[in-house]
């Protein structure tokens, strides 16, 4: 499956989730290729840290910030991989648009902050545009950095705003703001691998990975 993790907004957790999902799939025995589609190269840096620490399984990672190059490489190499995870930079970039043409599934992380929720209109337009030139783009939105409080009104407001955007299937299982995610991500580790183990973080990632990949 080819997954594009995209949002024109930066800082919403695209790279964090891309790294978590890529490692989760590799730990499940899949052949995974992680593509860093952002000039800033944060995902590639995290995976380089993982390789330097000799952590197994190793994750194959390439960086193509240029959309045409990204598309050509993925089209040429796709048959070699079971899962391709594309982490796209926060802007309406050529890499983002290329990823929307290639992907089976788009995952849009967003934070429960009003300006982040407004920015989802841009992504909704891009989904419409992609669907006008291709069939079968599945589009999922997941709240990330959700307020840890169980009854947060910010979380509820963001969820309600999503209901107005039919372009997205909202995954009703948010990823909450947890130190385990920021600590593990920078080191190129899954929350499953990093110590001390945060069982809630692990459960959240497992549910996310399940919602993406275990479809009929
Ligand atoms: N669920 C989370 N809990 C805690 N920190 C998070 C979480 N998701 C992302 N972060 C932190 O937020 C910052 C932005 O995340 P990042 O994945 O780089 O966003 P993006 O790739 O969308 O720009 C990083 O410092 C990251 O460690
Ligand atoms: Mg990023």
PDB file of C-alpha atoms and ligand atoms in Angstrom:
ATOM      1  CA  UNK A   1       0.000   0.000   0.000  1.00  0.00           C
ATOM      2  CA  UNK A   2       1.227   3.512  -0.773  1.00  0.00           C
ATOM      3  CA  UNK A   3       0.426   5.991   1.998  1.00  0.00           C
ATOM      4  CA  UNK A   4       0.861   9.725   1.696  1.00  0.00           C
ATOM      5  CA  UNK A   5       1.048  11.525   5.028  1.00  0.00           C
ATOM      6  CA  UNK A   6       0.331  15.096   4.131  1.00  0.00           C
ATOM      7  CA  UNK A   7      -0.933  18.428   5.334  1.00  0.00           C
ATOM      8  CA  UNK A   8      -0.092  21.876   3.979  1.00  0.00           C
ATOM      9  CA  UNK A   9       0.284  22.890   7.625  1.00  0.00           C
ATOM     10  CA  UNK A  10       3.646  22.251   9.308  1.00  0.00           C
ATOM     11  CA  UNK A  11       4.159  20.936  12.808  1.00  0.00           C
ATOM     12  CA  UNK A  12       1.067  18.708  12.854  1.00  0.00           C
ATOM     13  CA  UNK A  13       3.007  15.455  13.201  1.00  0.00           C
ATOM     14  CA  UNK A  14       3.407  14.223   9.626  1.00  0.00           C
ATOM     15  CA  UNK A  15       7.014  13.172  10.124  1.00  0.00           C
ATOM     16  CA  UNK A  16       6.364  11.764  13.588  1.00  0.00           C
ATOM     17  CA  UNK A  17       3.564   9.532  12.311  1.00  0.00           C
ATOM     18  CA  UNK A  18       5.415   8.592   9.109  1.00  0.00           C
ATOM     19  CA  UNK A  19       8.355   7.295  11.146  1.00  0.00           C
ATOM     20  CA  UNK A  20       6.072   5.455  13.598  1.00  0.00           C
ATOM     21  CA  UNK A  21       4.038   3.850  10.822  1.00  0.00           C
ATOM     22  CA  UNK A  22       7.079   2.853   8.762  1.00  0.00           C
ATOM     23  CA  UNK A  23       8.762   1.147  11.718  1.00  0.00           C
ATOM     24  CA  UNK A  24       5.515  -0.505  12.834  1.00  0.00           C
ATOM     25  CA  UNK A  25       5.112  -2.067   9.395  1.00  0.00           C
ATOM     26  CA  UNK A  26       8.767  -3.149   9.276  1.00  0.00           C
ATOM     27  CA  UNK A  27       8.383  -4.755  12.720  1.00  0.00           C
ATOM     28  CA  UNK A  28       5.372  -6.604  11.298  1.00  0.00           C
ATOM     29  CA  UNK A  29       7.702  -8.072   8.676  1.00  0.00           C
ATOM     30  CA  UNK A  30       6.738  -5.928   5.715  1.00  0.00           C
ATOM     31  CA  UNK A  31       9.199  -4.555   3.155  1.00  0.00           C
ATOM     32  CA  UNK A  32       8.890  -0.833   3.778  1.00  0.00           C
ATOM     33  CA  UNK A  33      10.215   2.161   1.919  1.00  0.00           C
ATOM     34  CA  UNK A  34       9.971   5.503   3.672  1.00  0.00           C
ATOM     35  CA  UNK A  35      10.156   8.530   1.412  1.00  0.00           C
ATOM     36  CA  UNK A  36      10.997  11.919   2.819  1.00  0.00           C
ATOM     37  CA  UNK A  37       9.296  14.385   0.499  1.00  0.00           C
ATOM     38  CA  UNK A  38      10.324  17.420   2.507  1.00  0.00           C
ATOM     39  CA  UNK A  39      13.352  19.547   1.735  1.00  0.00           C
ATOM     40  CA  UNK A  40      13.989  19.798   5.484  1.00  0.00           C
ATOM     41  CA  UNK A  41      14.744  16.074   5.598  1.00  0.00           C
ATOM     42  CA  UNK A  42      13.514  15.419   9.139  1.00  0.00           C
ATOM     43  CA  UNK A  43      12.346  11.873   8.438  1.00  0.00           C
ATOM     44  CA  UNK A  44      15.596  11.036   6.635  1.00  0.00           C
ATOM     45  CA  UNK A  45      17.573  12.415   9.602  1.00  0.00           C
ATOM     46  CA  UNK A  46      15.577  10.291  12.060  1.00  0.00           C
ATOM     47  CA  UNK A  47      16.162   7.164   9.980  1.00  0.00           C
ATOM     48  CA  UNK A  48      19.873   8.036   9.686  1.00  0.00           C
ATOM     49  CA  UNK A  49      20.035   8.187  13.496  1.00  0.00           C
ATOM     50  CA  UNK A  50      18.374   4.771  13.628  1.00  0.00           C
ATOM     51  CA  UNK A  51      20.896   3.327  11.177  1.00  0.00           C
ATOM     52  CA  UNK A  52      23.828   4.834  13.081  1.00  0.00           C
ATOM     53  CA  UNK A  53      22.533   3.210  16.272  1.00  0.00           C
ATOM     54  CA  UNK A  54      22.413  -0.039  14.243  1.00  0.00           C
ATOM     55  CA  UNK A  55      18.795  -0.531  15.271  1.00  0.00           C
ATOM     56  CA  UNK A  56      17.035  -3.392  13.474  1.00  0.00           C
ATOM     57  CA  UNK A  57      14.986  -3.676  11.392  1.00  0.00           C
ATOM     58  CA  UNK A  58      16.676  -1.066   9.247  1.00  0.00           C
ATOM     59  CA  UNK A  59      14.355   1.226   7.326  1.00  0.00           C
ATOM     60  CA  UNK A  60      15.021   2.012   3.673  1.00  0.00           C
ATOM     61  CA  UNK A  61      14.656   5.749   3.237  1.00  0.00           C
ATOM     62  CA  UNK A  62      15.096   8.156   0.344  1.00  0.00           C
ATOM     63  CA  UNK A  63      14.528  11.862   0.059  1.00  0.00           C
ATOM     64  CA  UNK A  64      12.863  13.430  -3.005  1.00  0.00           C
ATOM     65  CA  UNK A  65      11.597  16.928  -2.400  1.00  0.00           C
ATOM     66  CA  UNK A  66      10.947  17.475  -6.105  1.00  0.00           C
ATOM     67  CA  UNK A  67       7.538  16.201  -7.202  1.00  0.00           C
ATOM     68  CA  UNK A  68       8.537  14.956 -10.649  1.00  0.00           C
ATOM     69  CA  UNK A  69      11.479  13.060  -9.237  1.00  0.00           C
ATOM     70  CA  UNK A  70       9.370  11.600  -6.432  1.00  0.00           C
ATOM     71  CA  UNK A  71       6.729  10.406  -8.881  1.00  0.00           C
ATOM     72  CA  UNK A  72       9.231   8.883 -11.287  1.00  0.00           C
ATOM     73  CA  UNK A  73      11.124   7.084  -8.527  1.00  0.00           C
ATOM     74  CA  UNK A  74       8.015   5.673  -6.881  1.00  0.00           C
ATOM     75  CA  UNK A  75       6.565   4.518 -10.198  1.00  0.00           C
ATOM     76  CA  UNK A  76       9.825   2.797 -11.046  1.00  0.00           C
ATOM     77  CA  UNK A  77      10.496   1.200  -7.641  1.00  0.00           C
ATOM     78  CA  UNK A  78       6.999   0.516  -6.308  1.00  0.00           C
ATOM     79  CA  UNK A  79       6.979  -3.182  -7.260  1.00  0.00           C
ATOM     80  CA  UNK A  80       9.902  -3.831  -4.897  1.00  0.00           C
ATOM     81  CA  UNK A  81       8.044  -2.791  -1.769  1.00  0.00           C
ATOM     82  CA  UNK A  82       5.002  -3.944   0.145  1.00  0.00           C
ATOM     83  CA  UNK A  83       4.445  -0.592   1.808  1.00  0.00           C
ATOM     84  CA  UNK A  84       5.606   2.848   0.758  1.00  0.00           C
ATOM     85  CA  UNK A  85       5.162   5.662   3.251  1.00  0.00           C
ATOM     86  CA  UNK A  86       5.555   9.178   1.867  1.00  0.00           C
ATOM     87  CA  UNK A  87       6.113  11.994   4.364  1.00  0.00           C
ATOM     88  CA  UNK A  88       5.299  15.226   2.568  1.00  0.00           C
ATOM     89  CA  UNK A  89       6.460  18.666   3.613  1.00  0.00           C
ATOM     90  CA  UNK A  90       4.131  21.287   5.013  1.00  0.00           C
ATOM     91  CA  UNK A  91       3.299  23.441   1.981  1.00  0.00           C
ATOM     92  CA  UNK A  92       1.374  22.984  -1.193  1.00  0.00           C
ATOM     93  CA  UNK A  93       4.428  21.507  -2.879  1.00  0.00           C
ATOM     94  CA  UNK A  94       4.967  19.514  -6.058  1.00  0.00           C
ATOM     95  CA  UNK A  95       5.914  16.563  -3.821  1.00  0.00           C
ATOM     96  CA  UNK A  96       2.556  16.782  -2.064  1.00  0.00           C
ATOM     97  CA  UNK A  97       0.663  16.819  -5.350  1.00  0.00           C
ATOM     98  CA  UNK A  98       2.724  13.937  -6.733  1.00  0.00           C
ATOM     99  CA  UNK A  99       2.041  11.917  -3.579  1.00  0.00           C
ATOM    100  CA  UNK A 100      -1.720  12.421  -4.018  1.00  0.00           C
ATOM    101  CA  UNK A 101      -1.520  10.912  -7.495  1.00  0.00           C
ATOM    102  CA  UNK A 102       0.534   7.918  -6.317  1.00  0.00           C
ATOM    103  CA  UNK A 103      -1.108   7.062  -3.005  1.00  0.00           C
ATOM    104  CA  UNK A 104      -3.798   4.497  -2.236  1.00  0.00           C
ATOM    105  CA  UNK A 105      -4.401   6.233   1.071  1.00  0.00           C
ATOM    106  CA  UNK A 106      -3.899   9.788   2.214  1.00  0.00           C
ATOM    107  CA  UNK A 107      -3.477  10.302   5.953  1.00  0.00           C
ATOM    108  CA  UNK A 108      -3.899  13.867   7.139  1.00  0.00           C
ATOM    109  CA  UNK A 109      -2.791  14.491  10.703  1.00  0.00           C
ATOM    110  CA  UNK A 110      -4.090  17.670  12.272  1.00  0.00           C
ATOM    111  CA  UNK A 111      -3.784  19.261  15.678  1.00  0.00           C
ATOM    112  CA  UNK A 112      -6.816  20.434  17.644  1.00  0.00           C
ATOM    113  CA  UNK A 113      -5.957  24.123  17.196  1.00  0.00           C
ATOM    114  CA  UNK A 114      -8.328  26.386  15.326  1.00  0.00           C
ATOM    115  CA  UNK A 115      -5.847  27.574  12.669  1.00  0.00           C
ATOM    116  CA  UNK A 116      -4.832  23.982  11.998  1.00  0.00           C
ATOM    117  CA  UNK A 117      -8.443  22.981  11.530  1.00  0.00           C
ATOM    118  CA  UNK A 118      -9.006  25.893   9.116  1.00  0.00           C
ATOM    119  CA  UNK A 119      -5.996  24.734   7.106  1.00  0.00           C
ATOM    120  CA  UNK A 120      -7.846  21.475   6.429  1.00  0.00           C
ATOM    121  CA  UNK A 121      -9.913  23.340   3.823  1.00  0.00           C
ATOM    122  CA  UNK A 122      -6.753  23.488   1.687  1.00  0.00           C
ATOM    123  CA  UNK A 123      -6.291  19.752   2.003  1.00  0.00           C
ATOM    124  CA  UNK A 124      -9.963  19.148   1.217  1.00  0.00           C
ATOM    125  CA  UNK A 125      -9.505  21.108  -2.030  1.00  0.00           C
ATOM    126  CA  UNK A 126      -6.403  19.107  -2.896  1.00  0.00           C
ATOM    127  CA  UNK A 127      -8.305  15.864  -2.290  1.00  0.00           C
ATOM    128  CA  UNK A 128     -11.096  17.044  -4.621  1.00  0.00           C
ATOM    129  CA  UNK A 129      -8.527  17.951  -7.235  1.00  0.00           C
ATOM    130  CA  UNK A 130      -6.696  14.625  -6.967  1.00  0.00           C
ATOM    131  CA  UNK A 131      -9.989  12.708  -7.186  1.00  0.00           C
ATOM    132  CA  UNK A 132     -10.919  14.605 -10.331  1.00  0.00           C
ATOM    133  CA  UNK A 133      -7.934  13.087 -12.154  1.00  0.00           C
ATOM    134  CA  UNK A 134      -7.737   9.646 -10.545  1.00  0.00           C
ATOM    135  CA  UNK A 135      -9.925   6.997  -8.907  1.00  0.00           C
ATOM    136  CA  UNK A 136      -9.869   5.459  -5.479  1.00  0.00           C
ATOM    137  CA  UNK A 137      -7.966   7.833  -3.238  1.00  0.00           C
ATOM    138  CA  UNK A 138      -8.881   6.904   0.318  1.00  0.00           C
ATOM    139  CA  UNK A 139      -8.581   9.915   2.570  1.00  0.00           C
ATOM    140  CA  UNK A 140      -8.279   9.666   6.340  1.00  0.00           C
ATOM    141  CA  UNK A 141      -7.868  12.400   8.929  1.00  0.00           C
ATOM    142  CA  UNK A 142      -6.450  11.753  12.373  1.00  0.00           C
ATOM    143  CA  UNK A 143      -6.150  14.131  15.264  1.00  0.00           C
ATOM    144  CA  UNK A 144      -2.570  14.262  16.553  1.00  0.00           C
ATOM    145  CA  UNK A 145      -1.185  16.065  19.580  1.00  0.00           C
ATOM    146  CA  UNK A 146      -4.669  15.778  21.008  1.00  0.00           C
ATOM    147  CA  UNK A 147      -5.195  17.228  24.422  1.00  0.00           C
ATOM    148  CA  UNK A 148      -4.520  14.481  26.987  1.00  0.00           C
ATOM    149  CA  UNK A 149      -7.627  15.465  28.963  1.00  0.00           C
ATOM    150  CA  UNK A 150     -10.395  12.992  28.157  1.00  0.00           C
ATOM    151  CA  UNK A 151     -13.070  15.687  27.911  1.00  0.00           C
ATOM    152  CA  UNK A 152     -11.095  18.384  26.151  1.00  0.00           C
ATOM    153  CA  UNK A 153     -13.355  20.891  24.408  1.00  0.00           C
ATOM    154  CA  UNK A 154     -10.553  21.618  21.893  1.00  0.00           C
ATOM    155  CA  UNK A 155     -10.604  17.982  20.802  1.00  0.00           C
ATOM    156  CA  UNK A 156     -14.384  18.017  20.545  1.00  0.00           C
ATOM    157  CA  UNK A 157     -14.408  21.299  18.556  1.00  0.00           C
ATOM    158  CA  UNK A 158     -11.834  19.967  16.099  1.00  0.00           C
ATOM    159  CA  UNK A 159     -13.756  16.745  15.649  1.00  0.00           C
ATOM    160  CA  UNK A 160     -16.944  18.716  14.964  1.00  0.00           C
ATOM    161  CA  UNK A 161     -15.182  20.894  12.351  1.00  0.00           C
ATOM    162  CA  UNK A 162     -14.048  17.757  10.555  1.00  0.00           C
ATOM    163  CA  UNK A 163     -17.647  16.650  10.174  1.00  0.00           C
ATOM    164  CA  UNK A 164     -18.123  19.563   7.734  1.00  0.00           C
ATOM    165  CA  UNK A 165     -15.452  18.166   5.390  1.00  0.00           C
ATOM    166  CA  UNK A 166     -16.826  15.132   3.541  1.00  0.00           C
ATOM    167  CA  UNK A 167     -13.468  14.685   1.810  1.00  0.00           C
ATOM    168  CA  UNK A 168     -12.135  12.982   4.943  1.00  0.00           C
ATOM    169  CA  UNK A 169     -12.990   9.894   6.892  1.00  0.00           C
ATOM    170  CA  UNK A 170     -12.288  10.915  10.456  1.00  0.00           C
ATOM    171  CA  UNK A 171     -10.521   8.231  12.487  1.00  0.00           C
ATOM    172  CA  UNK A 172     -12.215   8.413  15.874  1.00  0.00           C
ATOM    173  CA  UNK A 173      -9.060   7.376  17.741  1.00  0.00           C
ATOM    174  CA  UNK A 174      -6.819  10.417  18.309  1.00  0.00           C
ATOM    175  CA  UNK A 175      -3.099  10.293  18.964  1.00  0.00           C
ATOM    176  CA  UNK A 176      -2.490  12.298  22.111  1.00  0.00           C
ATOM    177  CA  UNK A 177       0.334  14.610  23.013  1.00  0.00           C
ATOM    178  CA  UNK A 178       2.909  12.384  24.704  1.00  0.00           C
ATOM    179  CA  UNK A 179       6.617  12.726  25.384  1.00  0.00           C
ATOM    180  CA  UNK A 180       7.113   9.189  24.110  1.00  0.00           C
ATOM    181  CA  UNK A 181       6.277  10.349  20.561  1.00  0.00           C
ATOM    182  CA  UNK A 182       8.653  13.305  20.472  1.00  0.00           C
ATOM    183  CA  UNK A 183      11.473  11.368  22.165  1.00  0.00           C
ATOM    184  CA  UNK A 184      11.171   8.261  19.993  1.00  0.00           C
ATOM    185  CA  UNK A 185      10.662  10.158  16.739  1.00  0.00           C
ATOM    186  CA  UNK A 186      13.883  12.165  16.963  1.00  0.00           C
ATOM    187  CA  UNK A 187      15.907   9.005  17.555  1.00  0.00           C
ATOM    188  CA  UNK A 188      14.279   7.167  14.661  1.00  0.00           C
ATOM    189  CA  UNK A 189      12.622   4.725  17.028  1.00  0.00           C
ATOM    190  CA  UNK A 190       9.119   3.392  17.339  1.00  0.00           C
ATOM    191  CA  UNK A 191       7.374   3.972  20.654  1.00  0.00           C
ATOM    192  CA  UNK A 192       7.309   0.173  20.761  1.00  0.00           C
ATOM    193  CA  UNK A 193      11.136   0.155  20.860  1.00  0.00           C
ATOM    194  CA  UNK A 194      11.908   3.136  23.069  1.00  0.00           C
ATOM    195  CA  UNK A 195      12.253   3.050  26.831  1.00  0.00           C
ATOM    196  CA  UNK A 196      10.548   3.653  29.156  1.00  0.00           C
ATOM    197  CA  UNK A 197       7.671   2.033  27.299  1.00  0.00           C
ATOM    198  CA  UNK A 198       4.554   4.154  27.121  1.00  0.00           C
ATOM    199  CA  UNK A 199       1.748   1.638  26.757  1.00  0.00           C
ATOM    200  CA  UNK A 200      -0.822   4.275  25.859  1.00  0.00           C
ATOM    201  CA  UNK A 201       1.355   5.614  23.048  1.00  0.00           C
ATOM    202  CA  UNK A 202       1.926   2.060  21.798  1.00  0.00           C
ATOM    203  CA  UNK A 203      -1.806   1.340  21.848  1.00  0.00           C
ATOM    204  CA  UNK A 204      -2.559   4.533  19.907  1.00  0.00           C
ATOM    205  CA  UNK A 205      -0.062   3.715  17.168  1.00  0.00           C
ATOM    206  CA  UNK A 206      -1.273   0.126  16.929  1.00  0.00           C
ATOM    207  CA  UNK A 207      -4.841   1.319  16.418  1.00  0.00           C
ATOM    208  CA  UNK A 208      -3.739   3.863  13.802  1.00  0.00           C
ATOM    209  CA  UNK A 209      -1.723   1.284  11.857  1.00  0.00           C
ATOM    210  CA  UNK A 210      -4.657  -1.105  12.048  1.00  0.00           C
ATOM    211  CA  UNK A 211      -7.109   1.494  10.741  1.00  0.00           C
ATOM    212  CA  UNK A 212      -4.854   2.255   7.789  1.00  0.00           C
ATOM    213  CA  UNK A 213      -3.826  -1.214   6.689  1.00  0.00           C
ATOM    214  CA  UNK A 214      -6.427  -3.689   7.902  1.00  0.00           C
ATOM    215  CA  UNK A 215      -9.169  -2.860   5.457  1.00  0.00           C
ATOM    216  CA  UNK A 216     -11.410  -5.238   3.581  1.00  0.00           C
TER     217      UNK A 216
HETATM  218  N1  LIG B   1       1.633  13.041  19.470  1.00  0.00           N
HETATM  219  C1  LIG B   1       2.668  13.839  19.767  1.00  0.00           C
HETATM  220  N2  LIG B   1       3.041  14.014  21.061  1.00  0.00           N
HETATM  221  C2  LIG B   1       4.082  14.818  21.375  1.00  0.00           C
HETATM  222  N3  LIG B   1       4.836  15.492  20.486  1.00  0.00           N
HETATM  223  C3  LIG B   1       4.511  15.356  19.171  1.00  0.00           C
HETATM  224  C4  LIG B   1       3.442  14.525  18.739  1.00  0.00           C
HETATM  225  N4  LIG B   1       3.376  14.602  17.389  1.00  0.00           N
HETATM  226  C5  LIG B   1       4.367  15.434  16.998  1.00  0.00           C
HETATM  227  N5  LIG B   1       5.044  15.900  18.056  1.00  0.00           N
HETATM  228  C6  LIG B   1       6.161  16.877  18.057  1.00  0.00           C
HETATM  229  O1  LIG B   1       5.696  18.038  17.384  1.00  0.00           O
HETATM  230  C7  LIG B   1       6.712  18.582  16.549  1.00  0.00           C
HETATM  231  C8  LIG B   1       6.233  18.629  15.092  1.00  0.00           C
HETATM  232  O2  LIG B   1       6.041  17.296  14.635  1.00  0.00           O
HETATM  233  P1  LIG B   1       6.490  16.839  13.174  1.00  0.00           P
HETATM  234  O3  LIG B   1       6.213  15.389  13.104  1.00  0.00           O
HETATM  235  O4  LIG B   1       7.876  17.285  12.874  1.00  0.00           O
HETATM  236  O5  LIG B   1       5.441  17.662  12.306  1.00  0.00           O
HETATM  237  P2  LIG B   1       5.406  17.918  10.707  1.00  0.00           P
HETATM  238  O6  LIG B   1       6.209  16.847  10.055  1.00  0.00           O
HETATM  239  O7  LIG B   1       3.962  17.875  10.362  1.00  0.00           O
HETATM  240  O8  LIG B   1       5.983  19.272  10.499  1.00  0.00           O
HETATM  241  C9  LIG B   1       7.929  17.713  16.737  1.00  0.00           C
HETATM  242  O9  LIG B   1       8.763  18.314  17.717  1.00  0.00           O
HETATM  243  C10 LIG B   1       7.357  16.394  17.272  1.00  0.00           C
HETATM  244  O10 LIG B   1       8.263  15.723  18.104  1.00  0.00           O
HETATM  245 MG1  LIG B   2       7.811  16.977   8.761  1.00  0.00          MG
END
